[in-house]
Amino acid sequence: MKRIPLAQASRTLRLQVLRHNPRDPASEPHLQTFEVEEADSMTLFIALTEIRERQDPSLQFDFVCRAGICGSCGMIINGRPGLACRTLTKDLPQDIVLAPLPAFELIGDLSVNTGKWMRGMSERLETWVHNQGFARLDIDSLEQPMEPALAEQIYELERCIECGCCVAACGTARMHEDFVGAVGLNQVTRFRLDPRDERSDAEFYQLVGTEAGVFGCMTLLGCEDLCPKELPLATQIAFLRRRMVAAG
Amino acid sequence: MQIIYTDVLVIGGGLAGQRAAIGAKRRGHDAIVLSLVPAKRSHSAAAQGGMQASLGNCLGGAGDNEDIHFADTVRGSDWGADQVVVRMFAHTAPKAIRELAAWGVPWNRVERGEREITVDGSRQTIAEPDAAHGLITSRNFGGTEKHRACYVSDGTGHAMLYTMSNQAIAAGIPVHERMEALALIHDSGRCHGAIVRNLMTGELLAYIARATCIATGGFGRIYRVSTNAVINEGMGAAIALETGVATLGNMEAIQFHPTGIFPAGILVTEGCRGDGGLLLDVNEHRFMPDYEPEKKELASRDVVSRRMEEHIAAGHGAKTRFGEHLWLDIRLLGADHINNKLREVKEICQYFLGIDPVRELIPVRPAQHYSMGGVRTDHRGESPQLRGLFAAGEAACWDMHGFNRLGGNSVAETVVAGMIVGDAMADFCDSVGGELSLSSALVNDFGRREQARLAAIASGGNESAFELTRLMQETMTAQVGIFRDRERLEQAVSTLQVLQLRSRDIGLRSNAPGANPELVTAYRLQRMLKLAQCVAYGALQRTESRGAHFRADYPRRDDLNWMRRTLARWPEAEAGLPTLEYEALDIMQMELPPGWRGYGARDYIEHPDTALRKQQVDEIVATVADADRHARQQALMPFRHLLPAHLRHHNQRLGDTS
């Protein structure tokens, strides 16, 4: 029988957080439960901040923009990677389990070193426009024109915020530490699409034509399912694989 | 204590810091960037709507040039800006955007042919010319005469920051992430680097550098309601202040953005209004034309925010249990425009408000947004008091925004300042004065002092750092907000003094090894309280209204007494107030003498120099009547010689012959 919804009494949320401080020799990974009175429009950013301020000041986590644009706060929320800052508690059950993103070095509790991983990926894949002309760039004259649709297409792929959710959601990345992940492969397609980048397919093949690159993907699609920016990651990987087969 | 040596130390990994580092590196100097967070997560990424640069490619921008950008910016500043710096900025902005275009930013481009736009509440069809097809386009923003904000959908800052970061990686510039500068090392008026804390391990290090650049952004988090990221706590400005030597300029000049979503304070871009969005009240009445018939929703931010608060105070706000707000209506822009050009706005509305802005109104209210003030520097970005200390971007006051910044001028400033200051630091390193000469004893003294401060907090009293932070933020939002008066400001000054005393008795509940987030909150609070006091005390002393600084008890701009920049110093660490000094702005040197801004209050107290200078300007212009606009400008207020040589050339535009 359907019930008529009544005005809901505010809930007491139970947040179970996977705690571990690698700097503390006595620390063992364990789940710790915190109770928080739910408030209107409460996000996990608000709930975790309240826990740190009122219950346990040692709790470690990372927030920067708290608006879903900087990619700092990726964590495992009830088993799925996501951005904590824009996750509303009203969309979650009363019991919420939070864990740090796997596949990244743990700094402490929910804080992981995505920055180090992403910089490493950028250096390996050379995720920047390669152009011989930079040394004598003319910035006084009219810029080179670009087709408006192409600029929008490049931005579509550039919306990645390097949050690491796709890496945490990736079967290959969990098995092969050196897999560049959907984040890396997407960036390669972004620069391959960009006419300002003079690299050839053969050069891109050198970067990703391996098991650590585009041929490592098992097409489990976790990356695309869980990308907070809803990037078409699987399509990019499939496309890149076809191009790399042709180039290789 | 580990000591790391470099030529150039840049504190802050946003657009300004990374561009400055790239500039120094290109000139052959090693640069290290310190960042609280991974560089691509810096607050520059939050800039949504656009970067001002007078390219003038699209129809709405046609006829734009540096002169108009200059005049808009000076009017926006309410004549508080340094006009020479504004000139340097307006001239370099097109170069900055073209450099970024070459480096990879996917700027939105002009599409030839007809398209629909929304102007003043109604739809119009315009046709872009063939010649402009594929060049960088721009959108309208507040306080500007032309459509000048170049954009990448509404992820402009994100796209710029990723391109800049990637180019910094390409240049091999190390970014030491999760590092926080706690103090500048200095003696005899010379800065030698910084004492730095590792935010993963908690250990202290010293970075010794010939030139040090503060590029740490703003300090919005001294307020409770702010659009700023949680890392925008102003530590760069604070450590400059704590030298007791360097000064902070115009700290009372705080911008409130009209459209923070209510109640969270998350920003939705000015591009919403630039593209044709409207502000509505509780009765869905469009009220801005009633107050501002000239520019309506697109007056400068200080004016729009004041009008909104005025309208709420008059009883026209929508009431909720969190307080009152107004509405932003972008429904008239259509689903296609919102899904393509305002997609971050759409996501923010979906995730934080649970609404679809294609069909529903967005609840908004002004929120703290930008710090016009910061580390006082000259036009090259160097502190006049502390040689070898530079600052760039929002952290600096060189001073191109005066008392109100125009939308889209901040991301433009970050890159332009990075270009200029990067070169200035390279010049400094190349000069005799740029040689390092310091003793390891000095470094160790500074290291021990910071260690002692941390230890004092760890063994402290009963006060809670979180509680005191909350009290500071509430004080600032309630008493040093959009409308200010003597009574509220005096209360704020005395409350902040009490909080400062109490902050010496902070105790810690946690002694967790590592960075210890509670300790971080505690030491930052002690520094933030000093910044907050510079804002409150500076606002109390400034008995006029200029730009974003509005005194209900002194509602007029007072050029007679206040054509002056506030400089705050904190010479005694334990003192309860900063020392304020003032630096005159010389009307007789201005290219654009003071007048009405073209929006906002018409009433101001004139300085006698204004009439003299206006006459002088007319006479100078008459003597060069046949010259081109560059020569006319040169006759009025020369500036190009102050730029690095490679940035002095004219900017080419569509239709120019050369």
mmCIF file of N, CA and C in Angstrom, chain B residues 184-270:
data_model
loop_
_atom_site.group_PDB
_atom_site.id
_atom_site.type_symbol
_atom_site.label_atom_id
_atom_site.label_comp_id
_atom_site.label_asym_id
_atom_site.label_seq_id
_atom_site.Cartn_x
_atom_site.Cartn_y
_atom_site.Cartn_z
ATOM 1 N N LEU B 184 57.851 35.154 5.319
ATOM 2 C CA LEU B 184 58.875 35.579 4.380
ATOM 3 C C LEU B 184 60.172 35.788 5.149
ATOM 4 N N ILE B 185 61.273 35.328 4.578
ATOM 5 C CA ILE B 185 62.589 35.553 5.190
ATOM 6 C C ILE B 185 63.098 36.894 4.657
ATOM 7 N N HIS B 186 63.431 37.801 5.548
ATOM 8 C CA HIS B 186 63.865 39.112 5.062
ATOM 9 C C HIS B 186 64.766 39.788 6.085
ATOM 10 N N ASP B 187 65.622 40.664 5.602
ATOM 11 C CA ASP B 187 66.324 41.596 6.476
ATOM 12 C C ASP B 187 66.739 42.828 5.670
ATOM 13 N N SER B 188 66.875 43.940 6.351
ATOM 14 C CA SER B 188 67.313 45.202 5.728
ATOM 15 C C SER B 188 66.574 45.517 4.432
ATOM 16 N N GLY B 189 65.260 45.321 4.442
ATOM 17 C CA GLY B 189 64.480 45.713 3.282
ATOM 18 C C GLY B 189 64.657 44.822 2.068
ATOM 19 N N ARG B 190 65.148 43.587 2.285
ATOM 20 C CA ARG B 190 65.351 42.660 1.172
ATOM 21 C C ARG B 190 64.709 41.319 1.538
ATOM 22 N N CYS B 191 63.900 40.781 0.604
ATOM 23 C CA CYS B 191 63.246 39.483 0.830
ATOM 24 C C CYS B 191 64.130 38.382 0.254
ATOM 25 N N HIS B 192 64.257 37.274 0.981
ATOM 26 C CA HIS B 192 65.148 36.186 0.548
ATOM 27 C C HIS B 192 64.437 34.860 0.357
ATOM 28 N N GLY B 193 63.108 34.837 0.365
ATOM 29 C CA GLY B 193 62.425 33.555 0.231
ATOM 30 C C GLY B 193 61.436 33.359 1.366
ATOM 31 N N ALA B 194 61.162 32.107 1.697
ATOM 32 C CA ALA B 194 60.095 31.858 2.671
ATOM 33 C C ALA B 194 60.352 30.602 3.490
ATOM 34 N N ILE B 195 59.783 30.623 4.696
ATOM 35 C CA ILE B 195 59.682 29.406 5.510
ATOM 36 C C ILE B 195 58.360 28.751 5.124
ATOM 37 N N VAL B 196 58.417 27.480 4.851
ATOM 38 C CA VAL B 196 57.288 26.792 4.219
ATOM 39 C C VAL B 196 56.946 25.531 4.995
ATOM 40 N N ARG B 197 55.655 25.261 5.097
ATOM 41 C CA ARG B 197 55.215 24.056 5.805
ATOM 42 C C ARG B 197 54.639 23.056 4.808
ATOM 43 N N ASN B 198 55.070 21.819 4.929
ATOM 44 C CA ASN B 198 54.547 20.749 4.087
ATOM 45 C C ASN B 198 53.195 20.299 4.661
ATOM 46 N N LEU B 199 52.138 20.428 3.863
ATOM 47 C CA LEU B 199 50.787 20.140 4.358
ATOM 48 C C LEU B 199 50.446 18.649 4.311
ATOM 49 N N MET B 200 51.419 17.821 3.986
ATOM 50 C CA MET B 200 51.208 16.371 4.116
ATOM 51 C C MET B 200 51.933 15.821 5.345
ATOM 52 N N THR B 201 53.142 16.349 5.579
ATOM 53 C CA THR B 201 53.943 15.794 6.682
ATOM 54 C C THR B 201 54.001 16.713 7.893
ATOM 55 N N GLY B 202 53.731 17.997 7.692
ATOM 56 C CA GLY B 202 53.834 18.953 8.786
ATOM 57 C C GLY B 202 55.235 19.512 8.979
ATOM 58 N N GLU B 203 56.220 19.050 8.209
ATOM 59 C CA GLU B 203 57.590 19.537 8.438
ATOM 60 C C GLU B 203 57.793 20.938 7.848
ATOM 61 N N LEU B 204 58.755 21.654 8.411
ATOM 62 C CA LEU B 204 59.101 22.983 7.921
ATOM 63 C C LEU B 204 60.323 22.910 7.013
ATOM 64 N N LEU B 205 60.293 23.717 5.956
ATOM 65 C CA LEU B 205 61.425 23.826 5.039
ATOM 66 C C LEU B 205 61.696 25.300 4.804
ATOM 67 N N ALA B 206 62.883 25.588 4.285
ATOM 68 C CA ALA B 206 63.167 26.962 3.863
ATOM 69 C C ALA B 206 63.404 26.960 2.363
ATOM 70 N N TYR B 207 62.786 27.890 1.670
ATOM 71 C CA TYR B 207 63.054 28.100 0.248
ATOM 72 C C TYR B 207 63.780 29.433 0.141
ATOM 73 N N ILE B 208 64.989 29.389 -0.387
ATOM 74 C CA ILE B 208 65.790 30.601 -0.531
ATOM 75 C C ILE B 208 65.755 31.012 -1.996
ATOM 76 N N ALA B 209 65.404 32.249 -2.258
ATOM 77 C CA ALA B 209 65.258 32.674 -3.648
ATOM 78 C C ALA B 209 65.762 34.091 -3.815
ATOM 79 N N ARG B 210 66.208 34.388 -5.033
ATOM 80 C CA ARG B 210 66.630 35.758 -5.331
ATOM 81 C C ARG B 210 65.404 36.650 -5.455
ATOM 82 N N ALA B 211 64.373 36.144 -6.120
ATOM 83 C CA ALA B 211 63.106 36.886 -6.213
ATOM 84 C C ALA B 211 61.982 35.988 -5.708
ATOM 85 N N THR B 212 61.067 36.574 -4.949
ATOM 86 C CA THR B 212 59.926 35.841 -4.407
ATOM 87 C C THR B 212 58.653 36.531 -4.867
ATOM 88 N N CYS B 213 57.699 35.758 -5.357
ATOM 89 C CA CYS B 213 56.458 36.357 -5.867
ATOM 90 C C CYS B 213 55.260 35.795 -5.122
ATOM 91 N N ILE B 214 54.444 36.677 -4.596
ATOM 92 C CA ILE B 214 53.211 36.244 -3.946
ATOM 93 C C ILE B 214 52.082 36.292 -4.971
ATOM 94 N N ALA B 215 51.487 35.128 -5.199
ATOM 95 C CA ALA B 215 50.391 35.030 -6.173
ATOM 96 C C ALA B 215 49.338 34.094 -5.601
ATOM 97 N N THR B 216 48.897 34.425 -4.407
ATOM 98 C CA THR B 216 48.058 33.514 -3.637
ATOM 99 C C THR B 216 46.573 33.852 -3.718
ATOM 100 N N GLY B 217 46.201 34.787 -4.586
ATOM 101 C CA GLY B 217 44.780 35.087 -4.743
ATOM 102 C C GLY B 217 44.227 35.936 -3.614
ATOM 103 N N GLY B 218 42.923 35.904 -3.456
ATOM 104 C CA GLY B 218 42.238 36.789 -2.525
ATOM 105 C C GLY B 218 42.047 36.178 -1.148
ATOM 106 N N PHE B 219 41.282 36.918 -0.323
ATOM 107 C CA PHE B 219 41.107 36.494 1.072
ATOM 108 C C PHE B 219 39.624 36.491 1.450
ATOM 109 N N GLY B 220 38.798 36.047 0.507
ATOM 110 C CA GLY B 220 37.344 36.085 0.720
ATOM 111 C C GLY B 220 36.860 35.319 1.927
ATOM 112 N N ARG B 221 37.670 34.348 2.369
ATOM 113 C CA ARG B 221 37.201 33.506 3.472
ATOM 114 C C ARG B 221 37.263 34.191 4.829
ATOM 115 N N ILE B 222 37.642 35.467 4.864
ATOM 116 C CA ILE B 222 37.444 36.186 6.131
ATOM 117 C C ILE B 222 35.954 36.512 6.283
ATOM 118 N N TYR B 223 35.171 36.313 5.226
ATOM 119 C CA TYR B 223 33.717 36.509 5.268
ATOM 120 C C TYR B 223 33.002 35.163 5.376
ATOM 121 N N ARG B 224 31.806 35.200 5.944
ATOM 122 C CA ARG B 224 31.022 33.966 6.071
ATOM 123 C C ARG B 224 30.408 33.580 4.739
ATOM 124 N N VAL B 225 29.849 34.568 4.013
ATOM 125 C CA VAL B 225 29.223 34.269 2.721
ATOM 126 C C VAL B 225 30.133 34.787 1.625
ATOM 127 N N SER B 226 30.765 33.856 0.917
ATOM 128 C CA SER B 226 31.727 34.228 -0.120
ATOM 129 C C SER B 226 31.646 33.230 -1.260
ATOM 130 N N THR B 227 31.879 33.727 -2.464
ATOM 131 C CA THR B 227 31.965 32.830 -3.612
ATOM 132 C C THR B 227 33.320 32.131 -3.653
ATOM 133 N N ASN B 228 34.257 32.590 -2.835
ATOM 134 C CA ASN B 228 35.637 32.102 -2.920
ATOM 135 C C ASN B 228 35.765 30.634 -2.508
ATOM 136 N N ALA B 229 36.778 29.994 -3.076
ATOM 137 C CA ALA B 229 37.130 28.641 -2.662
ATOM 138 C C ALA B 229 37.583 28.654 -1.199
ATOM 139 N N VAL B 230 37.543 27.484 -0.563
ATOM 140 C CA VAL B 230 37.880 27.438 0.863
ATOM 141 C C VAL B 230 39.356 27.732 1.122
ATOM 142 N N ILE B 231 40.182 27.660 0.065
ATOM 143 C CA ILE B 231 41.615 27.949 0.258
ATOM 144 C C ILE B 231 41.926 29.441 0.167
ATOM 145 N N ASN B 232 40.927 30.276 -0.152
ATOM 146 C CA ASN B 232 41.204 31.707 -0.351
ATOM 147 C C ASN B 232 41.215 32.444 0.979
ATOM 148 N N GLU B 233 42.268 32.168 1.743
ATOM 149 C CA GLU B 233 42.362 32.724 3.091
ATOM 150 C C GLU B 233 43.423 33.807 3.186
ATOM 151 N N GLY B 234 43.993 34.174 2.046
ATOM 152 C CA GLY B 234 44.846 35.360 2.012
ATOM 153 C C GLY B 234 46.197 35.205 2.675
ATOM 154 N N MET B 235 46.702 33.987 2.728
ATOM 155 C CA MET B 235 47.956 33.802 3.472
ATOM 156 C C MET B 235 49.137 34.519 2.825
ATOM 157 N N GLY B 236 49.097 34.705 1.525
ATOM 158 C CA GLY B 236 50.186 35.432 0.871
ATOM 159 C C GLY B 236 50.238 36.875 1.330
ATOM 160 N N ALA B 237 49.068 37.533 1.293
ATOM 161 C CA ALA B 237 49.002 38.916 1.762
ATOM 162 C C ALA B 237 49.369 38.980 3.250
ATOM 163 N N ALA B 238 48.926 37.991 4.000
ATOM 164 C CA ALA B 238 49.160 38.014 5.451
ATOM 165 C C ALA B 238 50.647 37.907 5.785
ATOM 166 N N ILE B 239 51.377 37.036 5.077
ATOM 167 C CA ILE B 239 52.809 36.914 5.422
ATOM 168 C C ILE B 239 53.582 38.155 4.966
ATOM 169 N N ALA B 240 53.082 38.822 3.925
ATOM 170 C CA ALA B 240 53.709 40.098 3.550
ATOM 171 C C ALA B 240 53.465 41.120 4.658
ATOM 172 N N LEU B 241 52.231 41.163 5.157
ATOM 173 C CA LEU B 241 51.889 42.091 6.249
ATOM 174 C C LEU B 241 52.735 41.797 7.484
ATOM 175 N N GLU B 242 52.937 40.515 7.770
ATOM 176 C CA GLU B 242 53.666 40.132 8.988
ATOM 177 C C GLU B 242 55.162 40.438 8.915
ATOM 178 N N THR B 243 55.650 40.829 7.739
ATOM 179 C CA THR B 243 57.045 41.293 7.718
ATOM 180 C C THR B 243 57.175 42.589 8.503
ATOM 181 N N GLY B 244 56.048 43.312 8.646
ATOM 182 C CA GLY B 244 56.093 44.606 9.326
ATOM 183 C C GLY B 244 56.682 45.695 8.448
ATOM 184 N N VAL B 245 57.129 45.332 7.273
ATOM 185 C CA VAL B 245 57.810 46.262 6.371
ATOM 186 C C VAL B 245 56.950 46.512 5.129
ATOM 187 N N ALA B 246 56.568 45.420 4.464
ATOM 188 C CA ALA B 246 55.745 45.537 3.257
ATOM 189 C C ALA B 246 54.365 46.070 3.621
ATOM 190 N N THR B 247 53.706 46.730 2.661
ATOM 191 C CA THR B 247 52.383 47.290 2.925
ATOM 192 C C THR B 247 51.330 46.592 2.073
ATOM 193 N N LEU B 248 50.085 46.659 2.564
ATOM 194 C CA LEU B 248 48.931 46.188 1.801
ATOM 195 C C LEU B 248 48.122 47.413 1.381
ATOM 196 N N GLY B 249 47.693 47.426 0.121
ATOM 197 C CA GLY B 249 46.962 48.584 -0.386
ATOM 198 C C GLY B 249 45.461 48.366 -0.400
ATOM 199 N N ASN B 250 44.707 49.403 -0.060
ATOM 200 C CA ASN B 250 43.243 49.446 -0.210
ATOM 201 C C ASN B 250 42.518 48.187 0.249
ATOM 202 N N MET B 251 42.872 47.727 1.438
ATOM 203 C CA MET B 251 42.266 46.467 1.899
ATOM 204 C C MET B 251 40.761 46.599 2.120
ATOM 205 N N GLU B 252 40.268 47.824 2.323
ATOM 206 C CA GLU B 252 38.832 47.994 2.557
ATOM 207 C C GLU B 252 38.011 47.835 1.287
ATOM 208 N N ALA B 253 38.678 47.752 0.125
ATOM 209 C CA ALA B 253 37.965 47.643 -1.146
ATOM 210 C C ALA B 253 37.631 46.184 -1.439
ATOM 211 N N ILE B 254 36.447 45.784 -1.048
ATOM 212 C CA ILE B 254 36.007 44.388 -1.147
ATOM 213 C C ILE B 254 34.817 44.330 -2.101
ATOM 214 N N GLN B 255 34.885 43.444 -3.069
ATOM 215 C CA GLN B 255 33.774 43.344 -4.017
ATOM 216 C C GLN B 255 32.770 42.264 -3.613
ATOM 217 N N PHE B 256 31.501 42.621 -3.759
ATOM 218 C CA PHE B 256 30.401 41.672 -3.566
ATOM 219 C C PHE B 256 29.780 41.405 -4.929
ATOM 220 N N HIS B 257 29.721 40.144 -5.314
ATOM 221 C CA HIS B 257 29.184 39.775 -6.631
ATOM 222 C C HIS B 257 27.665 39.686 -6.534
ATOM 223 N N PRO B 258 26.963 40.263 -7.527
ATOM 224 C CA PRO B 258 25.499 40.266 -7.437
ATOM 225 C C PRO B 258 24.865 38.871 -7.397
ATOM 226 N N THR B 259 25.470 37.897 -8.087
ATOM 227 C CA THR B 259 24.746 36.629 -8.216
ATOM 228 C C THR B 259 25.483 35.444 -7.611
ATOM 229 N N GLY B 260 25.540 35.434 -6.282
ATOM 230 C CA GLY B 260 25.881 34.207 -5.564
ATOM 231 C C GLY B 260 24.570 33.447 -5.398
ATOM 232 N N ILE B 261 24.567 32.116 -5.617
ATOM 233 C CA ILE B 261 23.301 31.415 -5.411
ATOM 234 C C ILE B 261 22.983 31.389 -3.926
ATOM 235 N N PHE B 262 21.723 31.471 -3.647
ATOM 236 C CA PHE B 262 21.283 31.604 -2.267
ATOM 237 C C PHE B 262 20.821 30.245 -1.743
ATOM 238 N N PRO B 263 21.232 29.839 -0.512
ATOM 239 C CA PRO B 263 22.098 30.561 0.422
ATOM 240 C C PRO B 263 23.577 30.165 0.335
ATOM 241 N N ALA B 264 23.946 29.222 -0.536
ATOM 242 C CA ALA B 264 25.302 28.652 -0.464
ATOM 243 C C ALA B 264 26.389 29.646 -0.866
ATOM 244 N N GLY B 265 26.043 30.687 -1.653
ATOM 245 C CA GLY B 265 27.062 31.667 -2.042
ATOM 246 C C GLY B 265 27.909 31.227 -3.218
ATOM 247 N N ILE B 266 27.585 30.095 -3.838
ATOM 248 C CA ILE B 266 28.350 29.655 -5.013
ATOM 249 C C ILE B 266 28.039 30.597 -6.174
ATOM 250 N N LEU B 267 29.089 30.912 -6.936
ATOM 251 C CA LEU B 267 28.938 31.911 -7.997
ATOM 252 C C LEU B 267 28.179 31.368 -9.203
ATOM 253 N N VAL B 268 27.279 32.189 -9.759
ATOM 254 C CA VAL B 268 26.882 31.992 -11.154
ATOM 255 C C VAL B 268 27.304 33.241 -11.926
ATOM 256 N N THR B 269 27.846 33.032 -13.092
ATOM 257 C CA THR B 269 28.612 34.059 -13.793
ATOM 258 C C THR B 269 27.803 35.301 -14.186
ATOM 259 N N GLU B 270 28.520 36.415 -14.237
ATOM 260 C CA GLU B 270 27.981 37.658 -14.761
ATOM 261 C C GLU B 270 27.559 37.499 -16.223
#
